[in-house]
JSON list of C-alpha atoms in Angstrom, two decimals:
[
{"chain": "A", "resi": 1, "resn": "MET", "atom": "CA", "xyz": [-126.02, -70.87, -3.77]},
{"chain": "A", "resi": 2, "resn": "VAL", "atom": "CA", "xyz": [-128.78, -71.84, -6.17]},
{"chain": "A", "resi": 3, "resn": "THR", "atom": "CA", "xyz": [-132.28, -71.51, -4.81]},
{"chain": "A", "resi": 4, "resn": "LYS", "atom": "CA", "xyz": [-135.33, -72.93, -6.44]},
{"chain": "A", "resi": 5, "resn": "LYS", "atom": "CA", "xyz": [-137.93, -70.36, -7.42]},
{"chain": "A", "resi": 6, "resn": "PHE", "atom": "CA", "xyz": [-141.49, -70.65, -6.18]},
{"chain": "A", "resi": 7, "resn": "ARG", "atom": "CA", "xyz": [-144.12, -70.08, -8.82]},
{"chain": "A", "resi": 8, "resn": "GLY", "atom": "CA", "xyz": [-147.81, -70.49, -8.27]},
{"chain": "A", "resi": 9, "resn": "SER", "atom": "CA", "xyz": [-149.87, -70.70, -5.13]},
{"chain": "A", "resi": 10, "resn": "PRO", "atom": "CA", "xyz": [-148.77, -72.14, -1.77]},
{"chain": "A", "resi": 11, "resn": "GLU", "atom": "CA", "xyz": [-151.06, -75.08, -2.45]},
{"chain": "A", "resi": 12, "resn": "GLU", "atom": "CA", "xyz": [-148.74, -75.99, -5.34]},
{"chain": "A", "resi": 13, "resn": "ALA", "atom": "CA", "xyz": [-145.69, -76.28, -3.05]},
{"chain": "A", "resi": 14, "resn": "ASP", "atom": "CA", "xyz": [-145.28, -80.02, -3.60]},
{"chain": "A", "resi": 15, "resn": "LEU", "atom": "CA", "xyz": [-142.78, -81.83, -1.36]},
{"chain": "A", "resi": 16, "resn": "THR", "atom": "CA", "xyz": [-142.84, -84.82, -3.68]},
{"chain": "A", "resi": 17, "resn": "ARG", "atom": "CA", "xyz": [-141.27, -82.87, -6.57]},
{"chain": "A", "resi": 18, "resn": "ALA", "atom": "CA", "xyz": [-137.47, -82.82, -6.67]},
{"chain": "A", "resi": 19, "resn": "ASP", "atom": "CA", "xyz": [-137.46, -79.24, -7.99]},
{"chain": "A", "resi": 20, "resn": "SER", "atom": "CA", "xyz": [-139.84, -77.94, -5.32]},
{"chain": "A", "resi": 21, "resn": "LEU", "atom": "CA", "xyz": [-138.89, -74.95, -3.18]},
{"chain": "A", "resi": 22, "resn": "ALA", "atom": "CA", "xyz": [-141.01, -76.54, -0.46]},
{"chain": "A", "resi": 23, "resn": "ARG", "atom": "CA", "xyz": [-138.71, -79.57, -0.50]},
{"chain": "A", "resi": 24, "resn": "GLU", "atom": "CA", "xyz": [-135.65, -77.33, -0.24]},
{"chain": "A", "resi": 25, "resn": "ILE", "atom": "CA", "xyz": [-137.11, -75.54, 2.78]},
{"chain": "A", "resi": 26, "resn": "PHE", "atom": "CA", "xyz": [-138.11, -78.84, 4.36]},
{"chain": "A", "resi": 27, "resn": "SER", "atom": "CA", "xyz": [-134.60, -80.18, 3.81]},
{"chain": "A", "resi": 28, "resn": "ASP", "atom": "CA", "xyz": [-133.12, -77.07, 5.43]},
{"chain": "A", "resi": 29, "resn": "VAL", "atom": "CA", "xyz": [-135.17, -77.15, 8.62]},
{"chain": "A", "resi": 30, "resn": "ALA", "atom": "CA", "xyz": [-135.52, -80.93, 9.04]},
{"chain": "A", "resi": 31, "resn": "ASN", "atom": "CA", "xyz": [-132.07, -81.59, 10.43]},
{"chain": "A", "resi": 32, "resn": "LYS", "atom": "CA", "xyz": [-131.16, -82.29, 14.02]},
{"chain": "A", "resi": 33, "resn": "TRP", "atom": "CA", "xyz": [-129.23, -79.07, 14.57]},
{"chain": "A", "resi": 34, "resn": "ALA", "atom": "CA", "xyz": [-131.90, -76.80, 13.10]},
{"chain": "A", "resi": 35, "resn": "LEU", "atom": "CA", "xyz": [-134.60, -78.49, 15.17]},
{"chain": "A", "resi": 36, "resn": "LEU", "atom": "CA", "xyz": [-132.55, -78.16, 18.37]},
{"chain": "A", "resi": 37, "resn": "ILE", "atom": "CA", "xyz": [-131.72, -74.51, 17.63]},
{"chain": "A", "resi": 38, "resn": "ILE", "atom": "CA", "xyz": [-135.39, -73.71, 17.03]},
{"chain": "A", "resi": 39, "resn": "GLU", "atom": "CA", "xyz": [-136.36, -75.46, 20.25]},
{"chain": "A", "resi": 40, "resn": "ALA", "atom": "CA", "xyz": [-133.68, -73.59, 22.23]},
{"chain": "A", "resi": 41, "resn": "LEU", "atom": "CA", "xyz": [-134.70, -70.20, 20.80]},
{"chain": "A", "resi": 42, "resn": "GLY", "atom": "CA", "xyz": [-138.31, -70.95, 21.71]},
{"chain": "A", "resi": 43, "resn": "GLU", "atom": "CA", "xyz": [-137.39, -70.05, 25.27]},
{"chain": "A", "resi": 44, "resn": "GLY", "atom": "CA", "xyz": [-136.32, -66.54, 24.20]},
{"chain": "A", "resi": 45, "resn": "THR", "atom": "CA", "xyz": [-133.54, -64.45, 22.73]},
{"chain": "A", "resi": 46, "resn": "LEU", "atom": "CA", "xyz": [-130.03, -65.89, 23.09]},
{"chain": "A", "resi": 47, "resn": "ARG", "atom": "CA", "xyz": [-126.52, -64.80, 22.28]},
{"chain": "A", "resi": 48, "resn": "PHE", "atom": "CA", "xyz": [-124.33, -67.10, 20.18]},
{"chain": "A", "resi": 49, "resn": "GLY", "atom": "CA", "xyz": [-122.46, -68.57, 23.17]},
{"chain": "A", "resi": 50, "resn": "GLU", "atom": "CA", "xyz": [-125.68, -69.09, 25.10]},
{"chain": "A", "resi": 51, "resn": "LEU", "atom": "CA", "xyz": [-127.21, -70.84, 22.10]},
{"chain": "A", "resi": 52, "resn": "ARG", "atom": "CA", "xyz": [-124.15, -73.09, 21.77]},
{"chain": "A", "resi": 53, "resn": "ASN", "atom": "CA", "xyz": [-124.44, -73.99, 25.46]},
{"chain": "A", "resi": 54, "resn": "GLU", "atom": "CA", "xyz": [-128.12, -74.86, 24.99]},
{"chain": "A", "resi": 55, "resn": "VAL", "atom": "CA", "xyz": [-127.43, -77.13, 22.00]},
{"chain": "A", "resi": 56, "resn": "GLU", "atom": "CA", "xyz": [-124.94, -79.52, 23.55]},
{"chain": "A", "resi": 57, "resn": "GLY", "atom": "CA", "xyz": [-122.50, -81.12, 21.14]},
{"chain": "A", "resi": 58, "resn": "ILE", "atom": "CA", "xyz": [-122.84, -78.63, 18.29]},
{"chain": "A", "resi": 59, "resn": "SER", "atom": "CA", "xyz": [-119.62, -77.20, 16.89]},
{"chain": "A", "resi": 60, "resn": "HIS", "atom": "CA", "xyz": [-119.08, -73.50, 16.31]},
{"chain": "A", "resi": 61, "resn": "LYS", "atom": "CA", "xyz": [-119.08, -74.13, 12.55]},
{"chain": "A", "resi": 62, "resn": "MET", "atom": "CA", "xyz": [-122.34, -76.13, 12.55]},
{"chain": "A", "resi": 63, "resn": "LEU", "atom": "CA", "xyz": [-124.08, -73.58, 14.75]},
{"chain": "A", "resi": 64, "resn": "THR", "atom": "CA", "xyz": [-122.96, -70.76, 12.46]},
{"chain": "A", "resi": 65, "resn": "GLN", "atom": "CA", "xyz": [-124.11, -72.60, 9.32]},
{"chain": "A", "resi": 66, "resn": "ASN", "atom": "CA", "xyz": [-127.48, -73.52, 10.77]},
{"chain": "A", "resi": 67, "resn": "VAL", "atom": "CA", "xyz": [-128.23, -70.11, 12.27]},
{"chain": "A", "resi": 68, "resn": "ARG", "atom": "CA", "xyz": [-127.39, -68.49, 8.92]},
{"chain": "A", "resi": 69, "resn": "MET", "atom": "CA", "xyz": [-129.65, -70.94, 7.09]},
{"chain": "A", "resi": 70, "resn": "LEU", "atom": "CA", "xyz": [-132.50, -70.28, 9.54]},
{"chain": "A", "resi": 71, "resn": "GLU", "atom": "CA", "xyz": [-131.95, -66.53, 9.16]},
{"chain": "A", "resi": 72, "resn": "ARG", "atom": "CA", "xyz": [-131.93, -66.87, 5.35]},
{"chain": "A", "resi": 73, "resn": "ASN", "atom": "CA", "xyz": [-135.25, -68.71, 5.51]},
{"chain": "A", "resi": 74, "resn": "GLY", "atom": "CA", "xyz": [-136.75, -66.00, 7.72]},
{"chain": "A", "resi": 75, "resn": "LEU", "atom": "CA", "xyz": [-137.10, -68.17, 10.81]},
{"chain": "A", "resi": 76, "resn": "VAL", "atom": "CA", "xyz": [-134.44, -66.50, 12.96]},
{"chain": "A", "resi": 77, "resn": "GLU", "atom": "CA", "xyz": [-133.67, -62.83, 13.34]},
{"chain": "A", "resi": 78, "resn": "ARG", "atom": "CA", "xyz": [-130.09, -61.75, 14.06]},
{"chain": "A", "resi": 79, "resn": "THR", "atom": "CA", "xyz": [-129.62, -58.47, 15.91]},
{"chain": "A", "resi": 80, "resn": "VAL", "atom": "CA", "xyz": [-126.20, -56.84, 16.18]},
{"chain": "A", "resi": 81, "resn": "HIS", "atom": "CA", "xyz": [-125.88, -54.29, 18.99]},
{"chain": "A", "resi": 82, "resn": "PRO", "atom": "CA", "xyz": [-123.25, -51.58, 18.29]},
{"chain": "A", "resi": 83, "resn": "THR", "atom": "CA", "xyz": [-121.08, -52.21, 21.34]},
{"chain": "A", "resi": 84, "resn": "VAL", "atom": "CA", "xyz": [-117.42, -53.08, 21.72]},
{"chain": "A", "resi": 85, "resn": "PRO", "atom": "CA", "xyz": [-117.19, -55.98, 21.28]},
{"chain": "A", "resi": 86, "resn": "PRO", "atom": "CA", "xyz": [-120.39, -56.29, 19.21]},
{"chain": "A", "resi": 87, "resn": "ARG", "atom": "CA", "xyz": [-123.22, -58.13, 20.95]},
{"chain": "A", "resi": 88, "resn": "VAL", "atom": "CA", "xyz": [-125.17, -60.41, 18.62]},
{"chain": "A", "resi": 89, "resn": "GLU", "atom": "CA", "xyz": [-128.52, -61.90, 19.62]},
{"chain": "A", "resi": 90, "resn": "TYR", "atom": "CA", "xyz": [-130.78, -64.42, 17.92]},
{"chain": "A", "resi": 91, "resn": "THR", "atom": "CA", "xyz": [-134.52, -64.74, 18.26]},
{"chain": "A", "resi": 92, "resn": "LEU", "atom": "CA", "xyz": [-137.28, -66.57, 16.43]},
{"chain": "A", "resi": 93, "resn": "THR", "atom": "CA", "xyz": [-139.43, -64.63, 13.97]},
{"chain": "A", "resi": 94, "resn": "GLU", "atom": "CA", "xyz": [-143.19, -65.18, 13.81]},
{"chain": "A", "resi": 95, "resn": "PRO", "atom": "CA", "xyz": [-142.80, -68.02, 11.26]},
{"chain": "A", "resi": 96, "resn": "GLY", "atom": "CA", "xyz": [-140.00, -69.44, 13.43]},
{"chain": "A", "resi": 97, "resn": "ARG", "atom": "CA", "xyz": [-142.26, -69.40, 16.50]},
{"chain": "A", "resi": 98, "resn": "ALA", "atom": "CA", "xyz": [-144.99, -71.14, 14.49]},
{"chain": "A", "resi": 99, "resn": "LEU", "atom": "CA", "xyz": [-142.50, -73.82, 13.41]},
{"chain": "A", "resi": 100, "resn": "ARG", "atom": "CA", "xyz": [-141.29, -74.12, 17.01]},
{"chain": "A", "resi": 101, "resn": "GLU", "atom": "CA", "xyz": [-144.76, -75.34, 18.01]},
{"chain": "A", "resi": 102, "resn": "THR", "atom": "CA", "xyz": [-144.31, -78.28, 15.64]},
{"chain": "A", "resi": 103, "resn": "VAL", "atom": "CA", "xyz": [-140.71, -78.86, 16.79]},
{"chain": "A", "resi": 104, "resn": "HIS", "atom": "CA", "xyz": [-141.82, -78.75, 20.42]},
{"chain": "A", "resi": 105, "resn": "GLY", "atom": "CA", "xyz": [-144.47, -81.36, 19.60]},
{"chain": "A", "resi": 106, "resn": "MET", "atom": "CA", "xyz": [-141.76, -83.56, 18.06]},
{"chain": "A", "resi": 107, "resn": "CYS", "atom": "CA", "xyz": [-139.68, -83.20, 21.23]},
{"chain": "A", "resi": 108, "resn": "ASP", "atom": "CA", "xyz": [-142.70, -84.20, 23.33]},
{"chain": "A", "resi": 109, "resn": "TRP", "atom": "CA", "xyz": [-143.31, -87.18, 21.02]},
{"chain": "A", "resi": 110, "resn": "THR", "atom": "CA", "xyz": [-139.67, -88.25, 21.46]},
{"chain": "A", "resi": 111, "resn": "HIS", "atom": "CA", "xyz": [-139.95, -88.13, 25.24]},
{"chain": "A", "resi": 112, "resn": "ARG", "atom": "CA", "xyz": [-143.29, -89.96, 25.21]},
{"chain": "A", "resi": 113, "resn": "TYR", "atom": "CA", "xyz": [-142.08, -92.83, 23.00]},
{"chain": "A", "resi": 114, "resn": "LEU", "atom": "CA", "xyz": [-138.41, -93.06, 23.93]},
{"chain": "A", "resi": 115, "resn": "ALA", "atom": "CA", "xyz": [-138.82, -96.23, 26.01]},
{"chain": "A", "resi": 116, "resn": "HIS", "atom": "CA", "xyz": [-140.85, -97.86, 23.23]},
{"chain": "A", "resi": 117, "resn": "ILE", "atom": "CA", "xyz": [-138.22, -96.98, 20.63]},
{"chain": "A", "resi": 118, "resn": "GLU", "atom": "CA", "xyz": [-135.36, -98.24, 22.82]},
{"chain": "A", "resi": 119, "resn": "SER", "atom": "CA", "xyz": [-137.23, -101.52, 23.39]},
{"chain": "A", "resi": 120, "resn": "SER", "atom": "CA", "xyz": [-137.89, -101.91, 19.67]},
{"chain": "A", "resi": 121, "resn": "ARG", "atom": "CA", "xyz": [-134.24, -101.26, 18.85]},
{"chain": "A", "resi": 122, "resn": "ARG", "atom": "CA", "xyz": [-133.08, -103.87, 21.36]},
{"chain": "A", "resi": 123, "resn": "ARG", "atom": "CA", "xyz": [-135.42, -106.45, 19.81]},
{"chain": "A", "resi": 124, "resn": "PHE", "atom": "CA", "xyz": [-134.38, -105.52, 16.27]},
{"chain": "A", "resi": 125, "resn": "ASP", "atom": "CA", "xyz": [-130.65, -105.56, 17.04]},
{"chain": "A", "resi": 126, "resn": "ALA", "atom": "CA", "xyz": [-130.78, -108.87, 18.92]}
]
């Protein structure tokens, strides 16, 4: 996996540049599964199966890929408890909790404007 390197100050993290690490991070977290995982983990620590139940419709493979990506980006912490069988739990890190505030706002926005969006789509598709 090739990762772009960040050089300079955070102010120079330019989403408009194709080679920007900021764009890579944005691309990682701005997908439906990542957003739903972050929202679900905002309620607290969950095991893999509990997380899959919270994010209806996600496959085992997609959940695994997205949780690993969120862990790689420092947004989710994975804890393995040395039991038989091993118990694995996922929780948001401090940056993950900060991002969750934005994600939660997006969820609120969706609920607030859902009727408007549905109405607009009906008009557009007619």
